[in-house]
Amino acid sequence: MDLVLGHEFVKVTEKTAIATARTMGQGDRKYSDHVAVEAMRAEMDTLQMDGTIVIGEGERDKAPMLFVGEKVGALKDDPLAPKVGIAVDPLEGTNLCATGSANAIAVLAAADMGSLLYAPDIYMDKIVVGPTAKGKIDISAPVEENLKRIARAFDRDIDDITIVVLERDRHKDLIARIRKAGARIKLIGDGDLSAGIAAAIRGTGIHGAIGIGGSPEGVITAAAVRCLGGDMQARFHPTEKWQEDRLTELGFKDFKQIYTAEDLAKGKNIFFCATGVTSGDLLQGVRYFGGGIRTSTIFMSFADKIIQFVDTIHQEERVPITVR
Ligand code: VTB
């Protein structure tokens, strides 16, 4: 995997976001997701790689495209081609897009085969912070303790930090405790992946993302956190018997095991790429302006030690457009 290939992934999330953002506000989350999946699938096949989806839309029998195990890329099964394992979330925040709310993104992480943990689509308890609070978090400690440590790392009081939490019934107790401890909370309707990235970037006004969300999103978050030098701890949170069975089937023995970002996204060859579909804390959404489209993307390569904010104007026709 080299940087030339890495940069090709920018095109993948850009094209996905461009197609998907047209469905913004249509109120049909399934349709938005469908458009995202089709666009990402088509673009992925233009890349010079022998790719395999390791985290995708679900098992083969549940998803027609971008299913786990699906081969993607222009050089499928070519022994000389780079073998890449790809975790995709073509539309993270389907509801956010369907309602025109903030923070919907098209996102993927790519790494050497075997690097990204194969996490089934069950819940995961997570805590994510940026480099400032690296080494200070402990998911097995009470949330109050984590808040105290995060605040101290920022050299602030607890009431000067903001934590993002998914607004869900399962978080009632967590939210009450964070409130009692005095931290500010940003409740989100969806999208703890983009919340995790925002927490790992200074200047977003978000100092931590805490709570239970999807495991696949957790793995993709871990790839971003590694590139950003942040910190993350997570553990599976099965809520039903079949989920425990699925974990066992996949070879997970200790369901209480705590995973760090390095455990979820191993190795050095990691690319991460996200394009804004709707505008959010970090990325602007897709803007169509007649004759052109503008997208906002974050691209990162762990091995190359680069973090790029890519602001692209896509000219639709060879007509003069005004660039601002
Ligand atoms: C989680 C979260 C995602 O959907 O998977 C959530 O990680 C689903 O949680 O970011 P619920 O079952 O509680 O609805 C997202 O918010 C969006 O895909």
mmCIF file of C-alpha atoms and ligand atoms in Angstrom:
data_model
loop_
_atom_site.group_PDB
_atom_site.id
_atom_site.type_symbol
_atom_site.label_atom_id
_atom_site.label_comp_id
_atom_site.label_asym_id
_atom_site.label_seq_id
_atom_site.Cartn_x
_atom_site.Cartn_y
_atom_site.Cartn_z
ATOM 1 C CA MET A 1 0.000 0.000 0.000
ATOM 2 C CA ASP A 2 1.549 3.281 -1.013
ATOM 3 C CA LEU A 3 0.432 6.851 -0.742
ATOM 4 C CA VAL A 4 -0.613 6.955 -4.388
ATOM 5 C CA LEU A 5 -3.203 4.297 -3.624
ATOM 6 C CA GLY A 6 -4.059 6.046 -0.359
ATOM 7 C CA HIS A 7 -4.964 9.230 -2.150
ATOM 8 C CA GLU A 8 -7.239 7.282 -4.479
ATOM 9 C CA PHE A 9 -9.468 6.606 -1.488
ATOM 10 C CA VAL A 10 -10.178 10.330 -1.320
ATOM 11 C CA LYS A 11 -11.930 10.007 -4.659
ATOM 12 C CA VAL A 12 -13.977 7.120 -3.252
ATOM 13 C CA THR A 13 -15.429 8.997 -0.277
ATOM 14 C CA GLU A 14 -15.769 12.210 -2.318
ATOM 15 C CA LYS A 15 -17.790 10.506 -5.042
ATOM 16 C CA THR A 16 -19.871 8.705 -2.428
ATOM 17 C CA ALA A 17 -20.651 11.928 -0.593
ATOM 18 C CA ILE A 18 -21.492 13.755 -3.836
ATOM 19 C CA ALA A 19 -24.024 11.100 -4.841
ATOM 20 C CA THR A 20 -25.465 10.729 -1.363
ATOM 21 C CA ALA A 21 -25.838 14.379 -0.396
ATOM 22 C CA ARG A 22 -28.370 14.769 -3.231
ATOM 23 C CA THR A 23 -30.727 12.684 -1.089
ATOM 24 C CA MET A 24 -30.345 14.984 1.916
ATOM 25 C CA GLY A 25 -33.617 15.749 3.617
ATOM 26 C CA GLN A 26 -35.625 13.295 1.529
ATOM 27 C CA GLY A 27 -36.618 11.563 4.731
ATOM 28 C CA ASP A 28 -35.693 8.146 3.399
ATOM 29 C CA ARG A 29 -32.659 6.802 5.247
ATOM 30 C CA LYS A 30 -32.696 3.486 3.400
ATOM 31 C CA TYR A 31 -32.625 5.211 0.044
ATOM 32 C CA SER A 32 -29.785 7.491 1.143
ATOM 33 C CA ASP A 33 -27.810 4.466 2.290
ATOM 34 C CA HIS A 34 -28.531 2.628 -0.940
ATOM 35 C CA VAL A 35 -27.224 5.538 -3.013
ATOM 36 C CA ALA A 36 -24.106 5.722 -0.832
ATOM 37 C CA VAL A 37 -23.392 2.012 -1.111
ATOM 38 C CA GLU A 38 -23.814 1.961 -4.892
ATOM 39 C CA ALA A 39 -21.576 4.983 -5.391
ATOM 40 C CA MET A 40 -18.854 3.693 -3.091
ATOM 41 C CA ARG A 41 -18.946 0.232 -4.626
ATOM 42 C CA ALA A 42 -18.577 1.605 -8.159
ATOM 43 C CA GLU A 43 -15.691 3.919 -7.293
ATOM 44 C CA MET A 44 -13.870 1.318 -5.236
ATOM 45 C CA ASP A 45 -13.541 -0.905 -8.278
ATOM 46 C CA THR A 46 -11.430 1.684 -10.097
ATOM 47 C CA LEU A 47 -8.603 1.427 -7.544
ATOM 48 C CA GLN A 48 -5.349 -0.381 -8.319
ATOM 49 C CA MET A 49 -5.632 -2.976 -5.554
ATOM 50 C CA ASP A 50 -6.812 -6.408 -4.618
ATOM 51 C CA GLY A 51 -9.221 -5.313 -1.919
ATOM 52 C CA THR A 52 -11.478 -7.195 0.463
ATOM 53 C CA ILE A 53 -14.267 -5.654 2.510
ATOM 54 C CA VAL A 54 -13.600 -6.568 6.141
ATOM 55 C CA ILE A 55 -16.237 -4.330 7.671
ATOM 56 C CA GLY A 56 -19.153 -3.444 5.480
ATOM 57 C CA GLU A 57 -22.868 -3.463 5.069
ATOM 58 C CA GLY A 58 -23.263 -6.863 6.704
ATOM 59 C CA GLU A 59 -22.909 -10.518 5.907
ATOM 60 C CA ARG A 60 -23.191 -11.643 2.301
ATOM 61 C CA ASP A 61 -26.750 -12.927 2.756
ATOM 62 C CA LYS A 62 -27.870 -9.584 4.211
ATOM 63 C CA ALA A 63 -26.185 -7.127 1.876
ATOM 64 C CA PRO A 64 -25.992 -7.219 -1.908
ATOM 65 C CA MET A 65 -23.034 -4.873 -2.071
ATOM 66 C CA LEU A 66 -20.010 -4.081 0.087
ATOM 67 C CA PHE A 67 -20.736 -7.182 2.138
ATOM 68 C CA VAL A 68 -18.070 -8.605 4.401
ATOM 69 C CA GLY A 69 -15.700 -10.695 2.331
ATOM 70 C CA GLU A 70 -16.572 -9.041 -0.980
ATOM 71 C CA LYS A 71 -13.624 -8.471 -3.281
ATOM 72 C CA VAL A 72 -13.196 -4.936 -4.562
ATOM 73 C CA GLY A 73 -10.664 -3.092 -6.702
ATOM 74 C CA ALA A 74 -9.462 -3.217 -10.294
ATOM 75 C CA LEU A 75 -6.840 -5.899 -9.581
ATOM 76 C CA LYS A 76 -8.887 -8.577 -7.831
ATOM 77 C CA ASP A 77 -6.848 -11.725 -7.172
ATOM 78 C CA ASP A 78 -3.781 -10.289 -8.934
ATOM 79 C CA PRO A 79 -0.828 -11.769 -7.006
ATOM 80 C CA LEU A 80 1.228 -8.624 -7.587
ATOM 81 C CA ALA A 81 -1.442 -6.185 -6.442
ATOM 82 C CA PRO A 82 -1.500 -4.726 -2.933
ATOM 83 C CA LYS A 83 -3.814 -6.774 -0.701
ATOM 84 C CA VAL A 84 -5.972 -4.334 1.198
ATOM 85 C CA GLY A 85 -8.559 -4.893 3.916
ATOM 86 C CA ILE A 86 -11.187 -2.173 3.834
ATOM 87 C CA ALA A 87 -13.688 -1.122 6.492
ATOM 88 C CA VAL A 88 -16.462 0.989 5.021
ATOM 89 C CA ASP A 89 -19.376 2.985 6.271
ATOM 90 C CA PRO A 90 -20.623 4.522 3.009
ATOM 91 C CA LEU A 91 -23.098 6.674 4.929
ATOM 92 C CA GLU A 92 -22.383 7.044 8.623
ATOM 93 C CA GLY A 93 -25.534 8.636 9.944
ATOM 94 C CA THR A 94 -28.243 7.579 7.499
ATOM 95 C CA ASN A 95 -30.848 9.410 9.599
ATOM 96 C CA LEU A 96 -28.692 12.522 9.742
ATOM 97 C CA CYS A 97 -28.606 12.631 5.948
ATOM 98 C CA ALA A 98 -32.304 11.806 5.586
ATOM 99 C CA THR A 99 -33.221 14.679 7.888
ATOM 100 C CA GLY A 100 -30.531 17.105 6.728
ATOM 101 C CA SER A 101 -28.894 17.101 10.167
ATOM 102 C CA ALA A 102 -25.226 17.710 10.925
ATOM 103 C CA ASN A 103 -22.343 15.245 10.762
ATOM 104 C CA ALA A 104 -23.320 12.644 8.159
ATOM 105 C CA ILE A 105 -20.123 11.396 6.498
ATOM 106 C CA ALA A 106 -18.949 8.907 3.875
ATOM 107 C CA VAL A 107 -16.063 7.090 5.509
ATOM 108 C CA LEU A 108 -13.603 4.233 5.148
ATOM 109 C CA ALA A 109 -10.417 2.855 6.608
ATOM 110 C CA ALA A 110 -7.977 0.722 4.619
ATOM 111 C CA ALA A 111 -5.127 -1.360 5.998
ATOM 112 C CA ASP A 112 -3.082 -4.473 5.382
ATOM 113 C CA MET A 113 -5.219 -7.605 5.479
ATOM 114 C CA GLY A 114 -5.600 -8.745 9.073
ATOM 115 C CA SER A 115 -4.996 -5.287 10.585
ATOM 116 C CA LEU A 116 -8.567 -4.256 11.220
ATOM 117 C CA LEU A 117 -10.356 -6.286 13.865
ATOM 118 C CA TYR A 118 -13.244 -8.221 12.441
ATOM 119 C CA ALA A 119 -15.965 -6.841 14.676
ATOM 120 C CA PRO A 120 -19.510 -8.129 14.246
ATOM 121 C CA ASP A 121 -22.358 -5.621 14.106
ATOM 122 C CA ILE A 122 -23.151 -5.559 17.787
ATOM 123 C CA TYR A 123 -22.743 -2.801 20.360
ATOM 124 C CA MET A 124 -19.432 -1.609 21.694
ATOM 125 C CA ASP A 125 -18.765 0.551 24.725
ATOM 126 C CA LYS A 126 -16.245 3.243 23.796
ATOM 127 C CA ILE A 127 -14.309 6.162 25.112
ATOM 128 C CA VAL A 128 -12.360 8.357 22.711
ATOM 129 C CA VAL A 129 -10.072 11.324 23.388
ATOM 130 C CA GLY A 130 -7.420 13.239 21.502
ATOM 131 C CA PRO A 131 -3.640 13.398 22.010
ATOM 132 C CA THR A 132 -4.008 15.877 24.891
ATOM 133 C CA ALA A 133 -5.637 13.233 27.087
ATOM 134 C CA LYS A 134 -3.718 10.269 25.707
ATOM 135 C CA GLY A 135 -2.909 7.706 28.383
ATOM 136 C CA LYS A 136 -5.385 9.207 30.835
ATOM 137 C CA ILE A 137 -8.544 7.242 30.051
ATOM 138 C CA ASP A 138 -9.678 3.997 31.654
ATOM 139 C CA ILE A 139 -12.954 2.502 30.459
ATOM 140 C CA SER A 140 -13.158 0.289 33.538
ATOM 141 C CA ALA A 141 -13.091 3.310 35.848
ATOM 142 C CA PRO A 142 -16.245 5.299 36.675
ATOM 143 C CA VAL A 143 -17.120 7.994 34.145
ATOM 144 C CA GLU A 144 -16.578 10.675 36.810
ATOM 145 C CA GLU A 145 -12.953 9.567 37.102
ATOM 146 C CA ASN A 146 -12.459 9.738 33.341
ATOM 147 C CA LEU A 147 -13.962 13.228 33.231
ATOM 148 C CA LYS A 148 -11.641 14.345 35.991
ATOM 149 C CA ARG A 149 -8.620 12.985 34.172
ATOM 150 C CA ILE A 150 -9.628 14.461 30.814
ATOM 151 C CA ALA A 151 -10.212 17.874 32.414
ATOM 152 C CA ARG A 152 -6.848 17.701 34.170
ATOM 153 C CA ALA A 153 -5.106 16.813 30.910
ATOM 154 C CA PHE A 154 -6.591 19.940 29.350
ATOM 155 C CA ASP A 155 -5.620 21.902 32.462
ATOM 156 C CA ARG A 156 -9.254 22.815 33.010
ATOM 157 C CA ASP A 157 -12.118 22.208 35.371
ATOM 158 C CA ILE A 158 -14.655 19.535 34.533
ATOM 159 C CA ASP A 159 -17.237 22.173 33.649
ATOM 160 C CA ASP A 160 -14.923 23.449 30.913
ATOM 161 C CA ILE A 161 -14.996 20.215 28.921
ATOM 162 C CA THR A 162 -17.603 18.920 26.495
ATOM 163 C CA ILE A 163 -18.424 15.262 25.985
ATOM 164 C CA VAL A 164 -20.432 13.829 23.100
ATOM 165 C CA VAL A 165 -22.953 11.124 23.885
ATOM 166 C CA LEU A 166 -25.455 9.362 21.623
ATOM 167 C CA GLU A 167 -28.954 10.260 22.781
ATOM 168 C CA ARG A 168 -30.335 6.869 23.663
ATOM 169 C CA ASP A 169 -32.292 5.381 26.549
ATOM 170 C CA ARG A 170 -29.361 3.120 27.315
ATOM 171 C CA HIS A 171 -27.355 6.252 28.152
ATOM 172 C CA LYS A 172 -29.797 7.733 30.664
ATOM 173 C CA ASP A 173 -27.590 6.883 33.602
ATOM 174 C CA LEU A 174 -24.384 7.890 31.811
ATOM 175 C CA ILE A 175 -25.869 11.266 30.836
ATOM 176 C CA ALA A 176 -27.138 11.894 34.370
ATOM 177 C CA ARG A 177 -23.723 11.148 35.813
ATOM 178 C CA ILE A 178 -21.882 13.365 33.337
ATOM 179 C CA ARG A 179 -24.343 16.165 34.096
ATOM 180 C CA LYS A 180 -23.875 15.698 37.829
ATOM 181 C CA ALA A 181 -20.113 15.780 37.433
ATOM 182 C CA GLY A 182 -20.553 19.138 35.725
ATOM 183 C CA ALA A 183 -19.206 18.519 32.221
ATOM 184 C CA ARG A 184 -21.076 19.938 29.282
ATOM 185 C CA ILE A 185 -22.744 17.395 27.011
ATOM 186 C CA LYS A 186 -23.432 17.426 23.334
ATOM 187 C CA LEU A 187 -26.181 14.900 22.680
ATOM 188 C CA ILE A 188 -26.217 13.540 19.156
ATOM 189 C CA GLY A 189 -28.971 11.663 17.370
ATOM 190 C CA ASP A 190 -26.511 9.476 15.476
ATOM 191 C CA GLY A 191 -22.939 9.208 14.349
ATOM 192 C CA ASP A 192 -20.567 8.382 17.174
ATOM 193 C CA LEU A 193 -17.839 7.787 14.580
ATOM 194 C CA SER A 194 -17.616 11.411 13.514
ATOM 195 C CA ALA A 195 -17.969 12.361 17.187
ATOM 196 C CA GLY A 196 -14.918 10.211 17.969
ATOM 197 C CA ILE A 197 -12.886 11.888 15.242
ATOM 198 C CA ALA A 198 -13.941 15.331 16.449
ATOM 199 C CA ALA A 199 -12.902 14.385 19.996
ATOM 200 C CA ALA A 200 -9.456 13.449 18.716
ATOM 201 C CA ILE A 201 -8.948 16.824 17.024
ATOM 202 C CA ARG A 202 -8.147 19.919 19.023
ATOM 203 C CA GLY A 203 -10.247 22.955 18.286
ATOM 204 C CA THR A 204 -13.525 21.174 17.612
ATOM 205 C CA GLY A 205 -14.716 22.014 21.104
ATOM 206 C CA ILE A 206 -15.213 18.345 21.882
ATOM 207 C CA HIS A 207 -12.984 16.725 24.466
ATOM 208 C CA GLY A 208 -14.290 13.196 24.569
ATOM 209 C CA ALA A 209 -16.833 10.834 23.060
ATOM 210 C CA ILE A 210 -18.256 8.318 25.512
ATOM 211 C CA GLY A 211 -20.904 5.617 25.322
ATOM 212 C CA ILE A 212 -22.276 2.600 23.539
ATOM 213 C CA GLY A 213 -22.501 2.545 19.739
ATOM 214 C CA GLY A 214 -21.738 0.148 16.922
ATOM 215 C CA SER A 215 -18.632 -2.053 16.917
ATOM 216 C CA PRO A 216 -17.948 -1.595 13.184
ATOM 217 C CA GLU A 217 -17.990 2.170 13.746
ATOM 218 C CA GLY A 218 -15.622 1.559 16.661
ATOM 219 C CA VAL A 219 -13.025 -0.099 14.446
ATOM 220 C CA ILE A 220 -13.168 2.699 11.871
ATOM 221 C CA THR A 221 -12.921 5.258 14.676
ATOM 222 C CA ALA A 222 -9.819 3.444 15.960
ATOM 223 C CA ALA A 223 -8.134 3.797 12.559
ATOM 224 C CA ALA A 224 -8.719 7.554 12.696
ATOM 225 C CA VAL A 225 -7.639 7.810 16.320
ATOM 226 C CA ARG A 226 -4.360 6.087 15.534
ATOM 227 C CA CYS A 227 -3.610 8.460 12.662
ATOM 228 C CA LEU A 228 -4.440 11.410 14.923
ATOM 229 C CA GLY A 229 -2.383 10.197 17.884
ATOM 230 C CA GLY A 230 -5.425 10.098 20.131
ATOM 231 C CA ASP A 231 -6.524 7.426 22.553
ATOM 232 C CA MET A 232 -9.414 5.019 22.662
ATOM 233 C CA GLN A 233 -10.616 2.127 24.777
ATOM 234 C CA ALA A 234 -13.508 -0.119 23.895
ATOM 235 C CA ARG A 235 -15.167 -3.406 24.725
ATOM 236 C CA PHE A 236 -17.938 -5.386 23.139
ATOM 237 C CA HIS A 237 -21.358 -4.894 24.663
ATOM 238 C CA PRO A 238 -23.504 -7.852 23.658
ATOM 239 C CA THR A 239 -27.129 -7.410 24.720
ATOM 240 C CA GLU A 240 -28.600 -10.656 23.443
ATOM 241 C CA LYS A 241 -27.616 -14.294 23.544
ATOM 242 C CA TRP A 242 -27.146 -14.540 19.754
ATOM 243 C CA GLN A 243 -24.592 -11.748 19.966
ATOM 244 C CA GLU A 244 -22.538 -13.670 22.497
ATOM 245 C CA ASP A 245 -22.827 -16.735 20.282
ATOM 246 C CA ARG A 246 -21.648 -14.708 17.304
ATOM 247 C CA LEU A 247 -18.632 -13.462 19.255
ATOM 248 C CA THR A 248 -17.778 -17.011 20.281
ATOM 249 C CA GLU A 249 -18.183 -18.197 16.713
ATOM 250 C CA LEU A 250 -15.716 -15.533 15.586
ATOM 251 C CA GLY A 251 -13.181 -16.669 18.168
ATOM 252 C CA PHE A 252 -13.631 -13.973 20.823
ATOM 253 C CA LYS A 253 -13.263 -15.638 24.201
ATOM 254 C CA ASP A 254 -13.288 -12.900 26.795
ATOM 255 C CA PHE A 255 -16.270 -10.624 26.116
ATOM 256 C CA LYS A 256 -15.040 -8.170 28.733
ATOM 257 C CA GLN A 257 -11.684 -7.673 27.049
ATOM 258 C CA ILE A 258 -10.668 -4.054 26.675
ATOM 259 C CA TYR A 259 -9.384 -3.060 23.253
ATOM 260 C CA THR A 260 -7.183 -0.076 22.566
ATOM 261 C CA ALA A 261 -7.054 1.734 19.230
ATOM 262 C CA GLU A 262 -3.951 -0.381 18.423
ATOM 263 C CA ASP A 263 -5.917 -3.581 19.062
ATOM 264 C CA LEU A 264 -8.783 -2.498 16.825
ATOM 265 C CA ALA A 265 -6.618 -1.132 14.001
ATOM 266 C CA LYS A 266 -3.201 -2.790 14.104
ATOM 267 C CA GLY A 267 -0.010 -2.134 12.202
ATOM 268 C CA LYS A 268 1.441 0.834 10.396
ATOM 269 C CA ASN A 269 -0.243 0.776 7.019
ATOM 270 C CA ILE A 270 -3.503 2.501 7.787
ATOM 271 C CA PHE A 271 -5.373 4.954 5.619
ATOM 272 C CA PHE A 272 -8.429 6.797 6.833
ATOM 273 C CA CYS A 273 -10.688 8.898 4.708
ATOM 274 C CA ALA A 274 -13.959 10.716 5.414
ATOM 275 C CA THR A 275 -15.923 13.216 3.326
ATOM 276 C CA GLY A 276 -18.702 15.362 4.760
ATOM 277 C CA VAL A 277 -22.163 14.632 3.416
ATOM 278 C CA THR A 278 -23.888 17.174 5.647
ATOM 279 C CA SER A 279 -21.890 19.887 7.402
ATOM 280 C CA GLY A 280 -20.599 19.041 10.848
ATOM 281 C CA ASP A 281 -18.076 19.762 13.588
ATOM 282 C CA LEU A 282 -15.133 18.959 11.376
ATOM 283 C CA LEU A 283 -16.136 18.727 7.741
ATOM 284 C CA GLN A 284 -18.373 20.771 5.540
ATOM 285 C CA GLY A 285 -21.111 18.970 3.678
ATOM 286 C CA VAL A 286 -21.347 18.719 -0.095
ATOM 287 C CA ARG A 287 -22.128 22.026 -1.785
ATOM 288 C CA TYR A 288 -23.602 22.000 -5.296
ATOM 289 C CA PHE A 289 -23.361 25.288 -7.102
ATOM 290 C CA GLY A 290 -24.390 24.664 -10.677
ATOM 291 C CA GLY A 291 -21.498 23.613 -12.871
ATOM 292 C CA GLY A 292 -19.472 22.546 -9.877
ATOM 293 C CA ILE A 293 -19.508 20.731 -6.574
ATOM 294 C CA ARG A 294 -17.331 21.323 -3.540
ATOM 295 C CA THR A 295 -16.414 18.656 -1.022
ATOM 296 C CA SER A 296 -14.533 18.625 2.262
ATOM 297 C CA THR A 297 -12.490 15.570 3.244
ATOM 298 C CA ILE A 298 -10.024 14.450 5.865
ATOM 299 C CA PHE A 299 -7.429 11.982 4.614
ATOM 300 C CA MET A 300 -4.828 10.435 6.898
ATOM 301 C CA SER A 301 -2.023 7.939 6.516
ATOM 302 C CA PHE A 302 -0.473 6.498 9.664
ATOM 303 C CA ALA A 303 2.704 5.271 7.946
ATOM 304 C CA ASP A 304 3.241 8.492 6.019
ATOM 305 C CA LYS A 305 2.407 10.546 9.120
ATOM 306 C CA ILE A 306 0.116 12.854 7.228
ATOM 307 C CA ILE A 307 -3.218 14.411 7.967
ATOM 308 C CA GLN A 308 -4.712 16.258 5.052
ATOM 309 C CA PHE A 309 -7.807 18.373 4.809
ATOM 310 C CA VAL A 310 -8.796 18.136 1.181
ATOM 311 C CA ASP A 311 -11.088 20.838 -0.150
ATOM 312 C CA THR A 312 -12.008 19.879 -3.699
ATOM 313 C CA ILE A 313 -13.944 21.695 -6.360
ATOM 314 C CA HIS A 314 -15.252 19.207 -8.888
ATOM 315 C CA GLN A 315 -16.019 20.919 -12.174
ATOM 316 C CA GLU A 316 -18.993 19.312 -13.858
ATOM 317 C CA GLU A 317 -18.504 20.929 -17.207
ATOM 318 C CA ARG A 318 -15.690 22.848 -18.796
ATOM 319 C CA VAL A 319 -17.425 26.115 -18.163
ATOM 320 C CA PRO A 320 -15.984 28.955 -16.171
ATOM 321 C CA ILE A 321 -16.983 28.764 -12.532
ATOM 322 C CA THR A 322 -16.329 31.303 -9.855
ATOM 323 C CA VAL A 323 -13.988 29.947 -7.218
ATOM 324 C CA ARG A 324 -14.221 31.590 -3.810
HETATM 325 C C1 VTB B 1 -24.527 3.235 16.360
HETATM 326 C C2 VTB B 1 -23.495 4.313 16.153
HETATM 327 C C3 VTB B 1 -23.611 4.918 14.772
HETATM 328 O O1 VTB B 1 -25.926 4.265 14.711
HETATM 329 O O2 VTB B 1 -24.231 2.142 15.520
HETATM 330 C C4 VTB B 1 -25.903 3.773 16.028
HETATM 331 O O3 VTB B 1 -22.213 3.766 16.335
HETATM 332 C C5 VTB B 1 -26.996 2.730 16.165
HETATM 333 O O4 VTB B 1 -27.346 2.703 17.495
HETATM 334 O O5 VTB B 1 -22.737 6.013 14.663
HETATM 335 P P1 VTB B 1 -28.844 2.373 17.916
HETATM 336 O O6 VTB B 1 -29.003 0.900 17.746
HETATM 337 O O7 VTB B 1 -28.941 2.799 19.310
HETATM 338 O O8 VTB B 1 -29.756 3.173 17.038
HETATM 339 C C6 VTB B 1 -25.036 5.339 14.463
HETATM 340 O O9 VTB B 1 -25.402 6.429 15.290
HETATM 341 C C7 VTB B 1 -25.190 5.781 12.992
HETATM 342 O O10 VTB B 1 -24.907 4.751 12.132
#
